Short mmCIF file of C-alpha atoms and ligand atoms in Angstrom, two decimals:
data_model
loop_
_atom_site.label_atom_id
_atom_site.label_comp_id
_atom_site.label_asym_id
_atom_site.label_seq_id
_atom_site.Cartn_x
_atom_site.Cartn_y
_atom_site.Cartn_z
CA UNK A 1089 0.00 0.00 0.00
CA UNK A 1090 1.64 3.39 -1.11
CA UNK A 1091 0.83 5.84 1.88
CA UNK A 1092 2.65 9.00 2.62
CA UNK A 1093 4.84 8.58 6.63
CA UNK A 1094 3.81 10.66 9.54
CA UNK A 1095 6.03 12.34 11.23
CA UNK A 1096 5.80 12.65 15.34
CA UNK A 1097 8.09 15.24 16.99
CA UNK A 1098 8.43 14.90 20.55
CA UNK A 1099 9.08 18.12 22.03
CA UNK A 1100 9.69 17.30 25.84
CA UNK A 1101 9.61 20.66 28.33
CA UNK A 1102 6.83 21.58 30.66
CA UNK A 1103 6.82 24.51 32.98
CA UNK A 1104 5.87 21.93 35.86
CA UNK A 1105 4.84 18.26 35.93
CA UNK A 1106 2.05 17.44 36.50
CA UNK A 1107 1.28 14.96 39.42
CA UNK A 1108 0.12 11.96 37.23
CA UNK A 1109 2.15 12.28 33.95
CA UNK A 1110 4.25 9.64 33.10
CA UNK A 1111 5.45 10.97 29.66
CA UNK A 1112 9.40 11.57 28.65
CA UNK A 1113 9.15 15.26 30.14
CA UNK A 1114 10.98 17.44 32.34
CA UNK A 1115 10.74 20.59 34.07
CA UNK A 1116 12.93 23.63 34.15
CA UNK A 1117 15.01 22.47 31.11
CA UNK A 1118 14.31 24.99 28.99
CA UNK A 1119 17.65 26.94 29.19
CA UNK A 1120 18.22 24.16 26.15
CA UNK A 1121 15.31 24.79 24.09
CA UNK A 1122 17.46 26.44 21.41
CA UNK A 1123 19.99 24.09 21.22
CA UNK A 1124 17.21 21.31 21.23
CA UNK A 1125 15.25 22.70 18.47
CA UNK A 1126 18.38 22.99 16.66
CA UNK A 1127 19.14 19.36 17.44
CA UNK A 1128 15.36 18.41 16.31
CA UNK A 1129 16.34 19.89 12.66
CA UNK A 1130 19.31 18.15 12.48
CA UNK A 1131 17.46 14.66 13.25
CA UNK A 1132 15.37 15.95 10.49
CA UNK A 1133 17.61 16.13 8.16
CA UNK A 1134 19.66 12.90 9.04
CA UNK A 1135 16.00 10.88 7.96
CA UNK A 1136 15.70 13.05 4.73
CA UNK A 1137 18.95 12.52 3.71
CA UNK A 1138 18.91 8.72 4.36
CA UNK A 1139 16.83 7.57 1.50
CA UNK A 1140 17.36 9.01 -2.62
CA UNK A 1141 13.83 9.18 -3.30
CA UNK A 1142 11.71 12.08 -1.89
CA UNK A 1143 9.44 10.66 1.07
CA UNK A 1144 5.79 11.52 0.97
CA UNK A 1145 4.32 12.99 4.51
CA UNK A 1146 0.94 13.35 4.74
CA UNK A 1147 0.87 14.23 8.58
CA UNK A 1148 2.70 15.81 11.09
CA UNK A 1149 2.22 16.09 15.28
CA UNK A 1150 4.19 18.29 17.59
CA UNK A 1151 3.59 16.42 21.01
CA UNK A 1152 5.15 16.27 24.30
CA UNK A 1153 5.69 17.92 26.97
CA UNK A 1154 4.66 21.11 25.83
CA UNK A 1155 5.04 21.82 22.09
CA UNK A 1156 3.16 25.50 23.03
CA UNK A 1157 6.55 26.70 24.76
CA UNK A 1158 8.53 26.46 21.36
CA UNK A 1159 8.86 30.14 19.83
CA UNK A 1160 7.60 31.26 16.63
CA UNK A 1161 11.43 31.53 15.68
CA UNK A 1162 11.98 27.57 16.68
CA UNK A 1163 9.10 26.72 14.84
CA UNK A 1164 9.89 28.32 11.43
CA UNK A 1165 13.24 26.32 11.64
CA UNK A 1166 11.86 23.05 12.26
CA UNK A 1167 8.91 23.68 9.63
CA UNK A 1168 12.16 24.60 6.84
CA UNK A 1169 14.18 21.79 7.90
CA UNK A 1170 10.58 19.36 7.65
CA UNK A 1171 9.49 20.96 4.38
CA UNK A 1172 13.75 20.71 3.33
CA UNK A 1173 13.84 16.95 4.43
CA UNK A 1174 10.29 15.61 2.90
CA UNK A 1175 7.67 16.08 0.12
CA UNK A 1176 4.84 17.49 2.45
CA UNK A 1177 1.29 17.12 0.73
CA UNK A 1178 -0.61 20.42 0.45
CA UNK A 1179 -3.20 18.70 2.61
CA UNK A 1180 -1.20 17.09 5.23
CA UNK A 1181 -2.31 17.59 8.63
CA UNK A 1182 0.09 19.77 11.04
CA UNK A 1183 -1.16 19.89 14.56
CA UNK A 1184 -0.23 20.59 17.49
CA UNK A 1185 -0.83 19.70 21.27
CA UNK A 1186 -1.08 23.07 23.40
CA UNK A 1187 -1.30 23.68 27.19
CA UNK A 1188 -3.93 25.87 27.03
CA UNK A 1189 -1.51 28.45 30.15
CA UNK A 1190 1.18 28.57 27.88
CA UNK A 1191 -0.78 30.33 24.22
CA UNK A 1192 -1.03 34.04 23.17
CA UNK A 1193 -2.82 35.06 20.16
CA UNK A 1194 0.30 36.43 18.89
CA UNK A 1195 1.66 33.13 19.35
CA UNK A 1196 -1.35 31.17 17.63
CA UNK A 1197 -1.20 33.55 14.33
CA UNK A 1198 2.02 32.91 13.89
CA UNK A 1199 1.65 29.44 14.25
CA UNK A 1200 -1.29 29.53 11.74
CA UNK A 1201 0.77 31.02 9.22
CA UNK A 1202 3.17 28.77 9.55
CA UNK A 1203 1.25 26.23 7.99
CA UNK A 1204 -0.02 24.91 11.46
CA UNK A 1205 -3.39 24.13 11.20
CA UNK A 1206 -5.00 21.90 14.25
CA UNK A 1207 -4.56 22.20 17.71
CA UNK A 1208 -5.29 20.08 20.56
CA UNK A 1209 -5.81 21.62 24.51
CA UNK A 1210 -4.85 19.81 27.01
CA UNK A 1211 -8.12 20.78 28.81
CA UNK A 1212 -8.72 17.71 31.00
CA UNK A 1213 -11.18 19.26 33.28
CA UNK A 1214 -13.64 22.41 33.55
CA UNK A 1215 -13.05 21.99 37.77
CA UNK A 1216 -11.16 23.89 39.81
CA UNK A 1217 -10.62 21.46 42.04
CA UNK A 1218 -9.63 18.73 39.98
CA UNK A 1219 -7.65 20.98 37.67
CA UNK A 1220 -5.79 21.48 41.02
CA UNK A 1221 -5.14 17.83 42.11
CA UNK A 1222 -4.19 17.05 38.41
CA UNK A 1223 -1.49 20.01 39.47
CA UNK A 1224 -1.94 21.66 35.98
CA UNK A 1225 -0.92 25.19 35.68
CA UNK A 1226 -4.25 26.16 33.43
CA UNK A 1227 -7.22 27.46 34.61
CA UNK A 1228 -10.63 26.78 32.57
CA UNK A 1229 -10.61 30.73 31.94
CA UNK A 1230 -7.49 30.14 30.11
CA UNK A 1231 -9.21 27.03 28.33
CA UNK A 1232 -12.28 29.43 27.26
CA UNK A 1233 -9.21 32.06 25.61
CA UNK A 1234 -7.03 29.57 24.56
CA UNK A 1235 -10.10 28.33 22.18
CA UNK A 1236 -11.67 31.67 21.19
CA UNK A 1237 -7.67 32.90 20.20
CA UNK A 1238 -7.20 29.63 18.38
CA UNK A 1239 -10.06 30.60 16.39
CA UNK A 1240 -9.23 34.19 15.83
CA UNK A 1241 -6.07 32.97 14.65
CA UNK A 1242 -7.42 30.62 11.81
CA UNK A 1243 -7.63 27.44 13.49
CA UNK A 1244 -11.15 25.51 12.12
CA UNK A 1245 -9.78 22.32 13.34
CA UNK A 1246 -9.24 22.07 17.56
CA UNK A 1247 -9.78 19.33 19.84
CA UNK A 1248 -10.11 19.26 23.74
CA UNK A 1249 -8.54 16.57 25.43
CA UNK A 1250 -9.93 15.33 28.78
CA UNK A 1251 -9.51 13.27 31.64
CA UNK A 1252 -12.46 11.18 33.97
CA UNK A 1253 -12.31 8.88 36.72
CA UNK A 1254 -9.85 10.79 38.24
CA UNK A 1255 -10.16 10.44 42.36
CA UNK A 1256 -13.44 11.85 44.28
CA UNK A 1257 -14.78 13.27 40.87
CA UNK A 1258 -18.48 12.26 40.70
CA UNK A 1259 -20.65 11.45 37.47
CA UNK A 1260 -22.16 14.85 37.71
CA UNK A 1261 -19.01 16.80 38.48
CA UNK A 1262 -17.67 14.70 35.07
CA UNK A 1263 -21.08 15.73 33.46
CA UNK A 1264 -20.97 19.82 34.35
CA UNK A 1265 -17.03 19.37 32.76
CA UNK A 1266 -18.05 17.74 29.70
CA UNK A 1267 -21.20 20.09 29.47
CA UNK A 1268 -19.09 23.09 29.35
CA UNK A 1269 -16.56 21.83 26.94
CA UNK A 1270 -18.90 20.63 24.40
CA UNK A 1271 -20.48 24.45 24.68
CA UNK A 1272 -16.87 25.65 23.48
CA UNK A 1273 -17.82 23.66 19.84
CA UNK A 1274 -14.91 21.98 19.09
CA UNK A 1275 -14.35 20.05 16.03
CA UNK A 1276 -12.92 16.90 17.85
CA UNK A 1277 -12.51 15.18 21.68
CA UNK A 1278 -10.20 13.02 23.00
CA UNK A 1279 -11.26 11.41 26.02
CA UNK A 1280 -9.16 9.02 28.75
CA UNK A 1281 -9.74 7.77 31.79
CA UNK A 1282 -7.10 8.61 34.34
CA UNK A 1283 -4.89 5.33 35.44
CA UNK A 1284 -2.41 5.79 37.88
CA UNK A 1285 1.17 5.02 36.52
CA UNK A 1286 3.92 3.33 38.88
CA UNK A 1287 6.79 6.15 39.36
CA UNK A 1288 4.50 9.23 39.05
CA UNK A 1289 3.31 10.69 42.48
CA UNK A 1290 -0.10 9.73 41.92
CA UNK A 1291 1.08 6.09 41.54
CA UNK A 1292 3.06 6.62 44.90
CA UNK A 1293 0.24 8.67 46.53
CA UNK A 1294 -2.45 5.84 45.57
CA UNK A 1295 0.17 3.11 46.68
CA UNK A 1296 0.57 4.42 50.40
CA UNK A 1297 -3.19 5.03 50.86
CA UNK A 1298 -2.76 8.58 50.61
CA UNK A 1299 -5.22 9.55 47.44
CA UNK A 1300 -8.33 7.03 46.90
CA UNK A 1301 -7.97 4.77 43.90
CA UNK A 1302 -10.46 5.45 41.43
CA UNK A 1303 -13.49 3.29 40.68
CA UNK A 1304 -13.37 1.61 37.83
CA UNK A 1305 -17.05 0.58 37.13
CA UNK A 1306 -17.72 4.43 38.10
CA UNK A 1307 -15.32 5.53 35.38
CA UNK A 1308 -16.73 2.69 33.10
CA UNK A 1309 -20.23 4.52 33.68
CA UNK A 1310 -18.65 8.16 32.53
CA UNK A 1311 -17.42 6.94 29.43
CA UNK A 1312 -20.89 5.34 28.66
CA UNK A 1313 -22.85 8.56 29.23
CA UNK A 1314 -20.16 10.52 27.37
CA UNK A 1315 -20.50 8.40 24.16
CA UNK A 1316 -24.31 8.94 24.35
CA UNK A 1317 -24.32 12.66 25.01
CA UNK A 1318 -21.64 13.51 22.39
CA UNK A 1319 -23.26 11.01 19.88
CA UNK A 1320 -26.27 13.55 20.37
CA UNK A 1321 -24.35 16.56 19.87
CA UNK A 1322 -23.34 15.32 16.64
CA UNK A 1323 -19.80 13.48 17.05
CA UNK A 1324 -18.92 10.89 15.77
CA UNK A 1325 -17.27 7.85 18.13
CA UNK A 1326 -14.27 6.88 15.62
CA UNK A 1327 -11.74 5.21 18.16
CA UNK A 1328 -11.86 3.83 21.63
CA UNK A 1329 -11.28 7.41 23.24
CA UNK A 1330 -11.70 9.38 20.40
CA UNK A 1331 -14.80 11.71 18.93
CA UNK A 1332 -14.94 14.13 15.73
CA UNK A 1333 -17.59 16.29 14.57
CA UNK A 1334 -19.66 14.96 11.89
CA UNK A 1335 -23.23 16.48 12.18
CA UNK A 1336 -23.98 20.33 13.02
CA UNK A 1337 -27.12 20.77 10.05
CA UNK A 1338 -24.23 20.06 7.16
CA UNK A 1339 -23.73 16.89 7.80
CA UNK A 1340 -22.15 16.20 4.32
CA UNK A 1341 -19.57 18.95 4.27
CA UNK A 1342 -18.04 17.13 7.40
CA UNK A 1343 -17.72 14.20 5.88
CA UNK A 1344 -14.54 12.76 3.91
CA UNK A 1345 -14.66 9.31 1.90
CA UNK A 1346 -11.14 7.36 2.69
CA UNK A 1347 -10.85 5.63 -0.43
CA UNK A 1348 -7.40 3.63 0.85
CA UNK A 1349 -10.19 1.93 3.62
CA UNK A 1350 -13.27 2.61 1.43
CA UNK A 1351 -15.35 4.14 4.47
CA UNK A 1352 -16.31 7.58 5.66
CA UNK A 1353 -14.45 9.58 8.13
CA UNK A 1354 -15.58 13.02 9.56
CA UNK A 1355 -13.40 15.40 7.92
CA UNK A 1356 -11.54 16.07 11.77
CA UNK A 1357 -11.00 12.57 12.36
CA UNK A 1358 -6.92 12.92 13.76
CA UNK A 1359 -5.49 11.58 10.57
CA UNK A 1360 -1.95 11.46 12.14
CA UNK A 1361 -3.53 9.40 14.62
CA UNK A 1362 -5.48 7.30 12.44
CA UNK A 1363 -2.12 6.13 11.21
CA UNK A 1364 -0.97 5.05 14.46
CA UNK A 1365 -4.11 2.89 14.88
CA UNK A 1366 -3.47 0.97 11.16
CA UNK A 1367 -0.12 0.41 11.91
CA UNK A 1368 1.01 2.22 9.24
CA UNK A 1369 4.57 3.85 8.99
CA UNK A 1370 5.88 7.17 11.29
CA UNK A 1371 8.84 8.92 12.05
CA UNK A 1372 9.43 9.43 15.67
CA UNK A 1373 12.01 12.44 16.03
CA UNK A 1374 13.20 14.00 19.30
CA UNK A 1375 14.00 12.83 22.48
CA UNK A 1376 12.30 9.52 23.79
CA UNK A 1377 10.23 9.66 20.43
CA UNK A 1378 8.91 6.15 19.28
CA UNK A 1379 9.31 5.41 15.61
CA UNK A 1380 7.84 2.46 13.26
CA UNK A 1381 9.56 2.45 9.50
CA UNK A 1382 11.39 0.87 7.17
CA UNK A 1383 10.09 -2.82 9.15
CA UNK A 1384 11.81 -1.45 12.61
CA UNK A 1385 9.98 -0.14 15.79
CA UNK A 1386 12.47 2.11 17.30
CA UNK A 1387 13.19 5.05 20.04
CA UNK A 1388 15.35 7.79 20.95
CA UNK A 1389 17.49 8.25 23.91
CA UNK A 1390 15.20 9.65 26.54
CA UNK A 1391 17.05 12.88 27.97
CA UNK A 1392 17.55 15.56 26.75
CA UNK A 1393 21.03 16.93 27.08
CA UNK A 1394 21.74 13.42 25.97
CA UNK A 1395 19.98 13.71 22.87
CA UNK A 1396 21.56 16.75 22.04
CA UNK A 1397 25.40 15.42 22.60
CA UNK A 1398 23.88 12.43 20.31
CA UNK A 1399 22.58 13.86 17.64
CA UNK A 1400 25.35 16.83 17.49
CA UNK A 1401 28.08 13.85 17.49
CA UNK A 1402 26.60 12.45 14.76
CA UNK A 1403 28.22 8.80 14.21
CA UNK A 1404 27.87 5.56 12.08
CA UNK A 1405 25.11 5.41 9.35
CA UNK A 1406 22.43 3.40 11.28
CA UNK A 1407 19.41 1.45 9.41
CA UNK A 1408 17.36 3.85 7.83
CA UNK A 1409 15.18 6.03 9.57
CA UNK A 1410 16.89 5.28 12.61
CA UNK A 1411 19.91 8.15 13.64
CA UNK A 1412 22.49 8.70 15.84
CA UNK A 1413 19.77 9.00 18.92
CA UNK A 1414 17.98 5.58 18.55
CA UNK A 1415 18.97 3.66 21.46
CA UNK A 1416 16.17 0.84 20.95
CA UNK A 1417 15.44 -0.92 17.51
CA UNK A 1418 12.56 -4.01 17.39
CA UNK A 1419 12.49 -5.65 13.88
CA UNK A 1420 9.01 -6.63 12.95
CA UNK A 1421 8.78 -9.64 11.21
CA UNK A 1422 5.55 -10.43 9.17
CA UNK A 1423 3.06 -11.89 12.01
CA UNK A 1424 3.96 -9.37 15.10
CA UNK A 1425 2.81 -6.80 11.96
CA UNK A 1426 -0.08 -8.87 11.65
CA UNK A 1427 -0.93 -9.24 15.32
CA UNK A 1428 -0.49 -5.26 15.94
CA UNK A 1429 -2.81 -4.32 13.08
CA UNK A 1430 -5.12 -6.38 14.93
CA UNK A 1431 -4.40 -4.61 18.54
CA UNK A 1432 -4.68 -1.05 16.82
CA UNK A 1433 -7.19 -1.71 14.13
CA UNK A 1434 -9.49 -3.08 16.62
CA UNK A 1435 -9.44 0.13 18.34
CA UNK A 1436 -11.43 1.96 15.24
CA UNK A 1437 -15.16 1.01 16.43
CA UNK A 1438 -16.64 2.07 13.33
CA UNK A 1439 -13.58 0.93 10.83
CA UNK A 1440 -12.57 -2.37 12.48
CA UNK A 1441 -10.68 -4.96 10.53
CA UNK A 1442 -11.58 -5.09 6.80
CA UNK A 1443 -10.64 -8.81 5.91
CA UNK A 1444 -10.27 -7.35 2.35
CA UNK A 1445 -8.20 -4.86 3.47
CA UNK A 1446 -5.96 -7.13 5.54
CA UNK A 1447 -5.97 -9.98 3.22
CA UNK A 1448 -4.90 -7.41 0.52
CA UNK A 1449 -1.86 -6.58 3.02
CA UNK A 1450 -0.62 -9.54 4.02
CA UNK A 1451 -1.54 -12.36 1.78
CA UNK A 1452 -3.86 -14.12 4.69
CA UNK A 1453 -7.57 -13.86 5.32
CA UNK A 1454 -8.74 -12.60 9.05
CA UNK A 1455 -10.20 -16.07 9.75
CA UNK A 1456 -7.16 -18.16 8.30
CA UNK A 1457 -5.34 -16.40 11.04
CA UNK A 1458 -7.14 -15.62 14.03
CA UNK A 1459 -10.54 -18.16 13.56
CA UNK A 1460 -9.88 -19.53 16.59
CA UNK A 1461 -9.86 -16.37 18.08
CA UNK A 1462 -12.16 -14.85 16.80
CA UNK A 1463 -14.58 -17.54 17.44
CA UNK A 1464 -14.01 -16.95 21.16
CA UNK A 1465 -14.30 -13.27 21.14
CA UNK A 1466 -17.65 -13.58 19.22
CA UNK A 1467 -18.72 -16.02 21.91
CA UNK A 1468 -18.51 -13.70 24.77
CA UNK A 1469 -19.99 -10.70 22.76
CA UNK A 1470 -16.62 -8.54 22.21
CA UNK A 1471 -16.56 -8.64 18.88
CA UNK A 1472 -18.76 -8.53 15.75
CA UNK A 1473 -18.67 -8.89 12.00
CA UNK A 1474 -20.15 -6.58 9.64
CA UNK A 1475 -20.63 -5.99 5.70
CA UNK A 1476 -19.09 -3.02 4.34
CA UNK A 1477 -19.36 -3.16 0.42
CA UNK A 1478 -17.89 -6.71 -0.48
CA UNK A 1479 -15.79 -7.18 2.37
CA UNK A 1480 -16.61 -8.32 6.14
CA UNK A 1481 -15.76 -6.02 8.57
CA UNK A 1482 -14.31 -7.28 12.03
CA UNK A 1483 -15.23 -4.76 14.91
CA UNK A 1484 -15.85 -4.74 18.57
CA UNK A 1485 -19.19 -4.35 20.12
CA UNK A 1486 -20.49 -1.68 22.68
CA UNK A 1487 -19.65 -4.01 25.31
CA UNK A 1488 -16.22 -4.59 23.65
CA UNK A 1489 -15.50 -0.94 23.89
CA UNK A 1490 -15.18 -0.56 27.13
CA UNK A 1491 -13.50 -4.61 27.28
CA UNK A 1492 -10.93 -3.38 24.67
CA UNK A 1493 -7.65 -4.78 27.07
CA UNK A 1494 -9.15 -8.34 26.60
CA UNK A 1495 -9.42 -7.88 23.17
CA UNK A 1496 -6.40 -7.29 21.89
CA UNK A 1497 -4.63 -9.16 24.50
CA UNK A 1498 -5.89 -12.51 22.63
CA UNK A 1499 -3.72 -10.79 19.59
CA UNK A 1500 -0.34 -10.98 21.88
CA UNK A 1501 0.73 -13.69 20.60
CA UNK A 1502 4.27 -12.92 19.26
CA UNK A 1503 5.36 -10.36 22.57
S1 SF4 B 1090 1.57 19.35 30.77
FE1 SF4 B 1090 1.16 17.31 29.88
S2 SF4 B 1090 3.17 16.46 29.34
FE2 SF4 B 1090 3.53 18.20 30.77
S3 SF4 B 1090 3.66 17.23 32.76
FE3 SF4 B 1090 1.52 17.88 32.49
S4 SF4 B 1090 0.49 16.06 31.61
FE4 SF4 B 1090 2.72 15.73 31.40
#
């Protein structure tokens, strides 16, 4: 299948942690912001350079950490060295994630004109008091400016990230949060229930007794009312935790036909995302990114300073798209590809598994591979098949939504 990369940069400062984050990030680095963006661009370059043919990118994603506390100056030289390094298609997707304390408008026009065009707020929650235990530095004032700027700006395409079942944090108190948010009118949600990670200080907090643990049928309650109410207000549910805007009176201008997966997408479905989820191929660039090209999962060295002194030293040619900062290369061989198309396809609850589609890819039909399987999952009511034009479609069910960890753990087979 001829489809354009993504490209993931992992920009990893934050002005503080926050108490449950778990991600490659660290706080009061960012005396070496310049000389990491100027790292970043070299990295860049090293991919670009590695192959003779001009690679097609048909999405990019500044993540992190805080992508929002780059300049406008850092960002121009990362956008030449990207638009230097790869063919970038005049409709590829360049977003952003932004902590909705850190934007200006200044900031987000620039940005716009850049070529940036969708953002994604790190909202989490309209409550004080749980914006406070989550020790974020935003308040939902900021999240009301950070939106209406974004728009000023030129941004049509914004989602709102959020967080539920977080600890003491009732079904209303989650209802009033999502309430407000959906008022803002964004084009897309991402939604995530909190779980406590071993190393962060809500993991130790939780560990010693000292926070209560959240409740897990409570949380699996949130995310059922949440998929009714947004499927209300017009949003489509396109991935486990993810919704996108497909009806507000034009329902048609919203939506896209994917002729690749012959199906129809809201037009602010996260296409960089959408590429994770059918294992298809990214760059990950920066430090602690995670990568998945030329047949190789792969990832950088995870600090920062380090990453610098590693990409600046340069060094041996290494497998292409892997530089001088991958510390960690996985070959995938032809069934762990198989098996993780499975784990990440299976996570599209509209899309599913096309057995076209995957028999097209890998010379196998569904059942051939995974009957047995499959058999079992449809016995307990996780799973379903359905017709999409000639081709059966393999999907979970509502109750296989919120059962997605025994899903695709039937599909471990080669880890
Ligand atoms: S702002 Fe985001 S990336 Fe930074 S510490 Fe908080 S949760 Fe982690």
């Amino acid at each position: 299948m001829d489809v354009p990369y993504a490209v993931y940069l992992h920009i990893p400062f934050c002005r503080h942690r926050c108490a449950y984050c778990d991600f490659n990030t660290y706080a009061g680095q960012e005396d070496s912001l310049s000389s990491y963006v100027q790292a970043l661009c070299n990295e860049i370059q090293a991919v670009g350079a590695g192959v003779s043919l001009p690679v097609r990118v048909g999405s990019i994603f500044f993540g992190g950490g805080t992508p929002s506390l780059l300049t406008s100056a850092h960002f121009r030289d990362i956008f030449q060295s990207l638009y230097r390094a790869f063919e970038i298609l005049p409709d590829a997707e360049i977003s952003m994630e932004a902590n909705p304390g850190t934007v200006t408008l200044a900031a987000l026009e620039q940005l716009r004109a850049l070529g940036m065009n969708r953002l994604s707020f790190g909202v989490q929650s309209a409550n004080p008091n749980e914006l406070r235990l989550l020790e974020r530095i935003h308040d939902y004032s900021d999240v009301v400016n950070a939106v209406l700027w974004a728009r000023r700006a030129g941004f049509d395409n914004l989602n709102l990230d959020l967080m539920y079942g977080l600890p003491e944090q009732t079904l209303a108190d989650w209802q009033k949060t999502v309430n407000l948010v959906t008022g803002l009118d964004p084009q897309h949600f991402s939604a995530y229930a909190l779980t406590l990670e071993h190393g962060t200080p809500f993991g130790r907090w939780a560990s010693r007794g000292l926070m209560p643990t959240p409740d897990p049928d409570l949380a699996a309650e949130m995310a059922e009312w949440v998929r009714d109410f947004w499927a209300e207000q017009g949003y489509e549910h396109y991935e486990i935790s993810n919704w996108a805007k497909i009806n507000d009176g034009f329902k048609m201008q919203n939506e896209k036909f994917d002729s690749s997966f012959r199906i129809y997408y809201s037009a602010f479905v996260c296409r960089h995302n959408l590429q994770y989820w059918r294992n298809l191929p990214y760059f990950g660039l920066g430090a602690g990114a995670h990568g998945y090209a030329g047949g190789v999962r792969y990832s950088n060295v995870l600090r920062i300073k380090t990453y610098i002194e590693r990409v600046r030293a340069g060094g041996a040619a290494v497998r292409w798209p892997l530089t001088a900062a991958a510390v960690n290369q996985i070959p995938i061989h032809r069934e762990t590809e198989m098996d993780e198309t499975m784990m990440t396809g299976l996570r599209l609850v509209q899309e599913g598994v096309a057995d076209a589609a995957f028999t097209a890819r890998f010379g196998v039909s569904l059942r051939e591979m995974y009957g047995r399987e499959i058999d079992e999952l449809l016995g307990f009511g996780l799973v379903e098949w359905k017709t999409s034009g000639d081709s059966g479609v393999l999907r979970l069910t509502r109750r296989g939504w919120l059962l997605g960890n025994q899903v695709f753990m039937r599909f471990l087979r080669g880890y």
